CSV table of C-alpha atoms in Angstrom, one decimal:
chain,number,residue,atom,x,y,z
A,1,MET,CA,4.6,-11.0,-14.8
A,2,SER,CA,7.4,-11.3,-15.9
A,3,ALA,CA,11.0,-12.4,-14.5
A,4,GLN,CA,9.5,-15.6,-13.4
A,5,ALA,CA,12.0,-17.4,-11.5
A,6,LEU,CA,10.4,-19.4,-9.5
A,7,ILE,CA,12.8,-21.1,-7.3
A,8,SER,CA,13.0,-21.9,-4.1
A,9,THR,CA,16.1,-21.5,-3.1
A,10,PRO,CA,18.3,-21.1,0.3
A,11,ALA,CA,17.8,-16.9,1.5
A,12,PRO,CA,21.2,-15.5,1.4
A,13,ALA,CA,22.5,-15.2,4.9
A,14,ALA,CA,22.3,-11.0,4.3
A,15,GLY,CA,19.7,-9.4,2.0
A,16,GLY,CA,21.7,-6.4,1.0
A,17,PRO,CA,23.3,-3.5,2.9
A,18,GLY,CA,21.9,-3.7,6.2
A,19,CYS,CA,20.0,-7.0,6.2
A,20,SER,CA,20.2,-9.6,7.9
A,21,ALA,CA,17.9,-12.7,7.0
A,22,ASP,CA,15.3,-14.1,9.9
A,23,THR,CA,16.7,-16.6,12.0
A,24,THR,CA,13.8,-19.0,11.0
A,25,LEU,CA,13.2,-18.3,7.6
A,26,SER,CA,15.4,-20.0,5.6
A,27,PHE,CA,14.2,-20.6,2.0
A,28,ALA,CA,12.7,-18.7,0.0
A,29,VAL,CA,11.5,-17.1,-3.9
A,30,ALA,CA,11.5,-13.8,-5.7
A,31,PHE,CA,10.2,-13.2,-8.9
A,32,ASP,CA,8.5,-9.5,-10.2
A,33,ALA,CA,5.1,-9.5,-11.1
A,34,ILE,CA,2.5,-6.9,-11.0
A,35,GLY,CA,5.2,-4.5,-11.7
A,36,THR,CA,6.5,-5.2,-8.5
A,37,ARG,CA,9.3,-7.3,-6.9
A,38,TRP,CA,7.7,-10.2,-5.1
A,39,GLU,CA,9.7,-12.7,-2.3
A,40,ILE,CA,7.9,-14.8,0.1
A,41,GLU,CA,10.6,-16.0,2.5
A,42,THR,CA,9.4,-19.7,4.5
A,43,ASP,CA,11.3,-21.9,7.0
A,44,GLU,CA,10.5,-24.5,4.5
A,45,PRO,CA,11.4,-25.2,0.7
A,46,LEU,CA,7.6,-24.4,-1.2
A,47,ASP,CA,6.6,-26.6,-3.5
A,48,ALA,CA,6.4,-26.7,-7.1
A,49,ASP,CA,2.4,-27.3,-7.4
A,50,VAL,CA,2.2,-24.6,-4.2
A,51,GLN,CA,4.4,-21.7,-6.4
A,52,ALA,CA,2.3,-22.9,-8.6
A,53,ARG,CA,-0.5,-22.2,-7.0
A,54,VAL,CA,1.0,-18.1,-5.7
A,55,LYS,CA,1.3,-17.8,-9.9
A,56,ALA,CA,-1.6,-18.7,-11.0
A,57,ARG,CA,-3.7,-16.7,-8.4
A,58,ILE,CA,-1.5,-13.6,-9.1
A,59,ARG,CA,-1.9,-13.8,-12.9
A,60,LYS,CA,-5.7,-14.5,-12.2
A,61,PHE,CA,-5.5,-11.2,-10.0
A,62,ASP,CA,-3.9,-9.7,-13.1
A,63,ARG,CA,-6.6,-10.2,-15.2
A,64,ALA,CA,-9.3,-9.0,-13.4
A,65,TYR,CA,-8.4,-5.8,-11.8
A,66,SER,CA,-5.1,-4.2,-13.6
A,67,ARG,CA,-5.8,-0.8,-15.6
A,68,PHE,CA,-2.5,-1.5,-17.6
A,69,ARG,CA,-3.4,-4.2,-19.5
A,70,SER,CA,-5.9,-4.0,-22.8
A,71,ASP,CA,-8.1,-7.4,-21.6
A,72,SER,CA,-8.7,-7.1,-17.7
A,73,LEU,CA,-11.7,-6.3,-16.9
A,74,VAL,CA,-11.5,-3.2,-15.7
A,75,SER,CA,-10.2,-2.3,-18.9
A,76,ALA,CA,-13.5,-4.2,-20.4
A,77,MET,CA,-15.3,-2.0,-17.9
A,78,ALA,CA,-13.7,1.6,-18.7
A,79,ALA,CA,-14.2,0.7,-22.7
A,80,ALA,CA,-18.0,0.3,-22.1
A,81,PRO,CA,-20.1,3.8,-22.9
A,82,ASP,CA,-23.5,2.5,-21.3
A,83,GLY,CA,-22.2,0.2,-18.3
A,84,GLY,CA,-22.5,-3.4,-18.1
A,85,ARG,CA,-22.3,-6.7,-16.0
A,86,PHE,CA,-18.8,-7.6,-15.2
A,87,GLU,CA,-17.9,-10.9,-13.0
A,88,PHE,CA,-15.3,-10.7,-10.6
A,89,PRO,CA,-13.5,-13.7,-9.3
A,90,ASP,CA,-15.5,-15.4,-6.6
A,91,ASP,CA,-13.4,-13.6,-3.5
A,92,ALA,CA,-14.1,-10.3,-4.7
A,93,PRO,CA,-17.0,-9.3,-2.6
A,94,ALA,CA,-14.3,-8.5,0.9
A,95,LEU,CA,-12.6,-6.2,-1.7
A,96,PHE,CA,-15.3,-3.9,-2.3
A,97,ASP,CA,-16.4,-4.8,1.2
A,98,ILE,CA,-13.2,-2.8,2.6
A,99,TYR,CA,-13.6,0.1,-0.2
A,100,ASP,CA,-17.4,0.7,0.9
A,101,ARG,CA,-15.7,0.5,4.5
A,102,LEU,CA,-13.1,3.2,3.5
A,103,PHE,CA,-15.4,5.2,1.1
A,104,ALA,CA,-17.6,5.5,4.4
A,105,ALA,CA,-14.6,6.1,6.8
A,106,THR,CA,-13.1,8.9,4.4
A,107,ASP,CA,-16.0,10.7,3.1
A,108,GLY,CA,-15.3,9.3,-0.2
A,109,ALA,CA,-11.9,10.9,-0.4
A,110,LEU,CA,-10.4,7.2,-0.9
A,111,ASP,CA,-13.1,5.9,-3.7
A,112,PRO,CA,-11.6,3.4,-6.3
A,113,LEU,CA,-13.1,5.3,-9.5
A,114,VAL,CA,-10.6,7.4,-9.0
A,115,GLY,CA,-8.9,5.6,-11.9
A,116,SER,CA,-10.6,8.5,-14.2
A,117,THR,CA,-8.6,11.0,-12.9
A,118,LEU,CA,-5.7,9.1,-12.1
A,119,GLN,CA,-5.8,9.4,-16.2
A,120,LEU,CA,-6.3,13.0,-16.5
A,121,LEU,CA,-3.1,13.6,-14.4
A,122,GLY,CA,-0.9,11.5,-16.8
A,123,TYR,CA,-0.7,8.6,-14.7
A,124,ASP,CA,-1.9,5.9,-17.2
A,125,ALA,CA,-2.0,2.4,-19.3
A,126,ALA,CA,0.8,3.9,-21.1
A,127,TYR,CA,2.6,6.3,-18.2
A,128,SER,CA,2.0,9.2,-20.4
A,129,LEU,CA,2.7,11.6,-16.8
A,130,THR,CA,1.1,14.0,-19.0
A,131,PRO,CA,-1.4,15.7,-17.1
A,132,VAL,CA,-4.5,17.4,-18.7
A,133,PRO,CA,-5.2,21.1,-18.3
A,134,PRO,CA,-6.3,21.8,-14.6
A,135,ALA,CA,-9.7,22.8,-15.7
A,136,VAL,CA,-10.2,20.3,-18.0
A,137,ARG,CA,-9.6,18.4,-14.9
A,138,ALA,CA,-11.8,20.6,-12.4
A,139,ARG,CA,-15.0,19.3,-14.9
A,140,HIS,CA,-14.4,16.4,-15.0
A,141,VAL,CA,-14.3,16.2,-11.4
A,142,ARG,CA,-17.7,17.3,-11.0
A,143,GLN,CA,-18.7,15.2,-13.1
A,144,ARG,CA,-17.1,12.3,-11.6
A,145,ALA,CA,-18.2,8.8,-10.9
A,146,THR,CA,-18.2,7.7,-7.0
A,147,TRP,CA,-18.4,3.3,-6.2
A,148,ARG,CA,-21.4,4.5,-3.9
A,149,ALA,CA,-23.5,6.1,-6.6
A,150,ASP,CA,-22.5,4.6,-9.7
A,151,VAL,CA,-22.0,1.2,-9.0
A,152,ALA,CA,-23.9,-1.4,-8.1
A,153,ARG,CA,-23.3,-5.2,-6.2
A,154,GLU,CA,-24.3,-8.9,-6.5
A,155,SER,CA,-22.2,-10.7,-4.9
A,156,SER,CA,-19.1,-10.6,-7.3
A,157,THR,CA,-20.5,-9.3,-10.1
A,158,LEU,CA,-20.3,-5.2,-10.9
A,159,ILE,CA,-23.3,-3.0,-12.8
A,160,THR,CA,-22.0,0.0,-14.1
A,161,ARG,CA,-24.6,2.7,-16.3
A,162,ARG,CA,-21.8,4.8,-17.5
A,163,GLN,CA,-18.2,4.4,-18.2
A,164,VAL,CA,-15.8,4.1,-14.6
A,165,VAL,CA,-12.1,3.5,-14.9
A,166,LEU,CA,-11.7,1.6,-11.5
A,167,ASP,CA,-8.1,1.4,-9.6
A,168,VAL,CA,-7.7,-0.5,-6.9
A,169,GLY,CA,-4.2,0.8,-6.5
A,170,ALA,CA,-5.0,1.5,-2.7
A,171,VAL,CA,-5.9,-1.7,-1.4
A,172,GLY,CA,-5.3,-4.4,-4.0
A,173,LYS,CA,-1.8,-5.3,-3.9
A,174,GLY,CA,-2.6,-6.2,0.0
A,175,TYR,CA,-5.9,-8.0,-0.8
A,176,LEU,CA,-3.8,-10.5,-3.4
A,177,VAL,CA,-0.9,-10.1,-0.2
A,178,ASP,CA,-3.7,-11.5,1.7
A,179,LEU,CA,-4.5,-14.3,-1.2
A,180,ILE,CA,-1.2,-15.8,-1.7
A,181,ALA,CA,-1.1,-16.1,2.3
A,182,ALA,CA,-4.2,-18.4,2.4
A,183,ILE,CA,-2.5,-20.5,0.3
A,184,LEU,CA,0.6,-20.9,1.9
A,185,ALA,CA,-1.9,-21.3,5.2
A,186,ASP,CA,-3.8,-23.9,2.9
A,187,SER,CA,-0.8,-25.5,2.3
A,188,ASP,CA,0.2,-26.1,5.8
A,189,VAL,CA,3.4,-23.6,5.3
A,190,SER,CA,3.5,-22.6,9.0
A,191,GLU,CA,6.0,-19.7,9.1
A,192,PHE,CA,6.3,-17.7,6.5
A,193,VAL,CA,6.9,-13.4,5.2
A,194,ILE,CA,5.2,-12.3,1.8
A,195,ASP,CA,6.6,-9.2,0.6
A,196,ALA,CA,4.6,-7.2,-2.7
A,197,GLY,CA,7.1,-4.1,-2.3
A,198,GLY,CA,6.3,-2.5,0.1
A,199,ASP,CA,3.1,-4.6,1.4
A,200,LEU,CA,4.2,-7.1,3.7
A,201,ARG,CA,2.4,-9.9,5.6
A,202,HIS,CA,4.2,-12.5,8.6
A,203,ALA,CA,2.4,-16.0,9.7
A,204,GLY,CA,4.1,-17.9,12.4
A,205,GLY,CA,5.4,-18.4,16.2
A,206,GLY,CA,8.8,-15.8,15.0
A,207,GLU,CA,8.9,-11.7,13.5
A,208,THR,CA,10.6,-10.2,11.0
A,209,ASN,CA,12.1,-7.2,11.6
A,210,VAL,CA,11.1,-4.4,8.7
A,211,GLY,CA,13.2,-0.9,8.3
A,212,LEU,CA,11.3,2.1,7.8
A,213,GLU,CA,12.8,3.9,4.9
A,214,HIS,CA,13.3,7.2,4.5
A,215,PRO,CA,10.5,8.7,2.1
A,216,HIS,CA,13.1,11.9,1.7
A,217,ASP,CA,16.5,9.6,1.6
A,218,PRO,CA,16.6,6.1,0.0
A,219,GLY,CA,19.8,5.7,2.4
A,220,LEU,CA,18.1,6.2,5.6
A,221,VAL,CA,15.8,4.0,8.1
A,222,LEU,CA,13.9,6.2,10.3
A,223,GLY,CA,12.9,3.8,12.3
A,224,THR,CA,12.2,-0.3,12.3
A,225,ALA,CA,8.9,-2.3,13.2
A,226,GLN,CA,8.7,-6.0,14.4
A,227,LEU,CA,5.9,-7.5,12.7
A,228,ARG,CA,4.8,-10.9,14.0
A,229,SER,CA,1.3,-12.4,12.5
A,230,GLY,CA,0.4,-9.9,10.5
A,231,ALA,CA,0.3,-7.2,8.6
A,232,LEU,CA,1.9,-4.3,7.3
A,233,SER,CA,2.1,-2.0,4.2
A,234,ALA,CA,3.8,1.2,3.6
A,235,SER,CA,2.7,4.2,1.2
A,236,ALA,CA,4.9,7.1,-0.1
A,237,VAL,CA,4.3,10.1,-2.5
A,238,ASN,CA,7.1,10.8,-2.8
A,239,ARG,CA,9.3,8.6,-5.4
A,240,ARG,CA,5.8,7.7,-7.6
A,241,ALA,CA,5.7,12.1,-8.0
A,242,TRP,CA,5.6,13.0,-11.4
A,243,GLY,CA,5.9,16.9,-11.5
A,244,ASP,CA,5.0,20.0,-9.6
A,245,GLY,CA,2.8,18.3,-6.6
A,246,LEU,CA,1.5,15.3,-8.6
A,247,HIS,CA,1.4,12.1,-7.6
A,248,HIS,CA,-0.3,8.8,-7.2
A,249,VAL,CA,-2.4,9.4,-3.9
A,250,ILE,CA,-5.3,11.3,-5.0
A,251,ASP,CA,-8.4,13.2,-3.2
A,252,ALA,CA,-11.3,11.9,-5.0
A,253,ARG,CA,-13.6,14.6,-4.1
A,254,THR,CA,-11.0,16.9,-5.6
A,255,GLY,CA,-8.9,15.1,-8.0
A,256,ILE,CA,-6.0,16.8,-6.3
A,257,PRO,CA,-3.3,15.1,-4.9
A,258,ALA,CA,-2.7,15.1,-0.9
A,259,ASN,CA,-0.3,17.5,-0.4
A,260,ASP,CA,-0.3,17.0,3.7
A,261,VAL,CA,1.4,14.0,4.7
A,262,VAL,CA,4.3,12.5,2.5
A,263,ALA,CA,4.9,8.8,4.3
A,264,THR,CA,2.2,6.6,6.1
A,265,TRP,CA,3.1,2.7,7.5
A,266,VAL,CA,0.5,0.9,9.3
A,267,VAL,CA,0.0,-2.4,11.0
A,268,ALA,CA,-3.0,-3.9,11.0
A,269,GLN,CA,-3.8,-8.1,10.8
A,270,ASP,CA,-4.7,-8.5,7.2
A,271,ALA,CA,-2.5,-6.4,4.8
A,272,ALA,CA,-5.3,-5.6,1.9
A,273,LEU,CA,-6.8,-3.4,5.6
A,274,ALA,CA,-3.0,-2.2,6.3
A,275,ASP,CA,-2.9,-1.4,2.2
A,276,GLY,CA,-5.7,0.5,2.8
A,277,LEU,CA,-5.3,2.3,5.6
A,278,ALA,CA,-1.8,3.5,4.9
A,279,THR,CA,-4.1,5.1,1.7
A,280,ALA,CA,-6.4,6.6,3.8
A,281,LEU,CA,-4.0,8.4,6.8
A,282,PHE,CA,-3.6,10.4,3.4
A,283,PHE,CA,-7.0,12.1,3.4
A,284,VAL,CA,-8.7,11.8,7.3
A,285,GLY,CA,-6.9,11.7,11.0
A,286,ALA,CA,-5.8,8.1,12.4
A,287,ASP,CA,-8.4,8.8,15.3
A,288,ARG,CA,-11.4,9.1,12.7
A,289,LEU,CA,-10.1,5.7,11.4
A,290,ALA,CA,-9.5,4.5,14.9
A,291,THR,CA,-13.5,4.2,15.5
A,292,SER,CA,-13.9,2.0,12.3
A,293,PHE,CA,-11.0,0.2,12.5
A,294,ARG,CA,-8.2,-1.5,14.3
A,295,PHE,CA,-4.1,-0.5,13.2
A,296,GLU,CA,-1.3,1.0,14.8
A,297,HIS,CA,0.7,3.6,12.7
A,298,VAL,CA,3.5,6.3,12.0
A,299,LEU,CA,3.1,8.7,9.3
A,300,MET,CA,5.1,11.7,8.3
A,301,ARG,CA,3.8,15.2,7.1
A,302,ALA,CA,5.4,17.2,4.7
A,303,ASP,CA,6.9,19.3,7.5
A,304,GLY,CA,9.7,16.2,8.4
A,305,ARG,CA,7.5,15.7,11.5
A,306,VAL,CA,6.5,12.0,12.1
A,307,LYS,CA,4.0,10.6,14.0
A,308,ARG,CA,3.1,7.2,16.1
A,309,SER,CA,0.4,5.3,17.0
A,310,SER,CA,1.7,4.2,20.9
A,311,ASN,CA,1.3,0.6,20.4
A,312,PHE,CA,2.9,0.6,17.2
A,313,PRO,CA,5.2,-2.3,17.6
A,314,GLY,CA,8.4,-0.3,16.8
A,315,SER,CA,11.0,2.5,17.4
A,316,LEU,CA,11.4,5.8,15.4
A,317,PHE,CA,14.8,6.9,15.9
A,318,VAL,CA,13.6,10.5,16.7
A,319,GLU,CA,15.1,13.4,18.1
A,320,LYS,CA,12.7,14.4,20.5
A,321,GLU,CA,11.2,17.8,22.0
A,322,SER,CA,11.2,18.8,25.3
B,1,VAL,CA,8.1,13.9,24.8
B,2,SER,CA,8.7,11.6,27.3
B,3,PRO,CA,6.6,11.0,29.9
B,4,ARG,CA,8.0,12.4,33.0
B,5,ALA,CA,5.0,11.7,35.9
B,6,THR,CA,6.0,9.4,38.3
B,7,ASP,CA,2.1,9.4,39.4
B,8,PRO,CA,1.2,6.7,38.1
B,9,THR,CA,-2.5,8.4,37.0
B,10,SER,CA,-0.1,11.2,35.4
B,11,ARG,CA,2.0,9.3,33.8
B,12,GLU,CA,-0.5,7.4,31.9
B,13,LEU,CA,-2.3,10.5,31.0
B,14,GLN,CA,0.6,11.9,29.9
B,15,GLU,CA,1.5,8.7,27.6
B,16,ARG,CA,-2.1,8.4,26.2
B,17,PHE,CA,-1.0,12.0,25.1
B,18,ALA,CA,2.8,11.2,24.0
B,19,ASP,CA,1.7,9.8,20.4
B,20,ALA,CA,-0.4,13.3,19.3
B,21,VAL,CA,3.1,15.0,19.4
B,22,PRO,CA,5.0,15.1,16.6
B,23,GLU,CA,8.8,14.0,16.5
B,24,VAL,CA,11.7,15.0,14.5
B,25,VAL,CA,12.9,12.6,12.9
B,26,VAL,CA,16.7,11.8,12.8
B,27,GLY,CA,17.2,8.7,10.5
B,28,ARG,CA,20.0,6.2,10.3
B,29,PRO,CA,22.2,4.7,8.0
B,30,LEU,CA,20.7,1.4,6.2
B,31,ASP,CA,23.9,-0.4,7.5
B,32,GLN,CA,23.9,0.4,10.9
B,33,VAL,CA,20.0,-0.9,11.6
B,34,ARG,CA,19.7,-4.5,11.7
B,35,VAL,CA,16.1,-5.2,9.7
B,36,SER,CA,15.3,-8.2,7.5
B,37,ARG,CA,13.4,-6.2,5.1
B,38,LEU,CA,12.3,-2.6,3.5
B,39,ALA,CA,8.9,-0.8,4.1
B,40,GLY,CA,8.4,2.7,2.3
B,41,SER,CA,8.8,4.4,-1.2
B,42,SER,CA,10.7,1.1,-2.6
B,43,GLY,CA,7.2,-0.4,-3.6
B,44,THR,CA,7.2,1.5,-6.5
B,45,PRO,CA,5.8,0.3,-9.8
B,46,VAL,CA,8.9,-0.8,-11.8
B,47,GLY,CA,6.6,0.5,-15.5
B,48,PHE,CA,6.4,3.9,-13.0
B,49,ASN,CA,10.1,4.6,-13.0
B,50,ASP,CA,11.0,3.2,-16.6
B,51,ALA,CA,8.1,6.3,-17.5
B,52,LEU,CA,10.0,9.0,-15.3
B,53,ARG,CA,13.5,8.1,-16.7
B,54,ARG,CA,12.1,8.3,-20.0
B,55,ILE,CA,10.8,11.5,-19.7
B,56,ARG,CA,13.6,12.5,-17.8
B,57,SER,CA,16.0,11.9,-20.6
B,58,GLN,CA,13.5,13.6,-22.9
B,59,ALA,CA,13.7,16.5,-20.7
B,60,SER,CA,17.4,16.8,-20.4
B,61,ARG,CA,17.6,16.7,-24.6
């Protein structure tokens, strides 16, 4: 974490161009953590001890799950040639359960062990952004470890027999947003929005208006969502891309970045699910996911066409074709 | 596709299928839309953006 300006200050009347603050959420704290900008807006100032608990929880998450720091549990797993037992925080089974469900619902396309493939594509701890040759990647994918076959679990402990590179990129940030939401709810904060760079969670009686950023033009909004007592997660591949079709949403079965869908938005009960489903939609149709999960979504394909589910809580700025 | 049927049964059927038909997005400038926050690719990790800038500056040398 860096630049921890965790001071509860009155939220500005306007949060930037085109932004207007929610009327009931007058207080805000903002800070950078796990590589993203966080904003927590509340109806009452956040107590210092609550802020401290939030900070401590994010640190604990980072120590366990970061693929980008050498002292994390994930780095220890990646460095163990014959595997081992790795004890994650007590709450971890809930995170692992979501990965079980998403792995099953996508036939293994969404696999948290995709970390090793991401490394070979150049999305590594040093951010080399330099991929190894396609033939090397293909061989690696054939011999890869999978979440189902190569990781055993005893509650919050993961047991491995070979090197695995866990990457909780699909669900982790949303999951952490839920943990922070639980801290706020525990502390009797009645209305809040947590915004962790595209993973949002709202609680309370009001609602918050969210602009859906156009993936090809950051100055444009392609629609809005009204978020009320729930979570919204966005995923887009265009800006986290490093040349020639390489980006961070990888089909674990092929080792190849998804190329049909360019951006997704999912509204669900909690942020972990919204985050995971926003990634799963790059691999599997919404109809199939809807048999296992309750969610609403908007999806943009590579050809620019946009699809939304009928009960998505918002509107799109579209030209309807007749 | 706007549902056009007035008969309640066929209208319901049309609405059910309306979401299956892709629409062409036009987008609106940010300053013309009232929103409190944004969701999209702006959530790109700080480290990634730094690395991308580094690589681009190396490539342009």
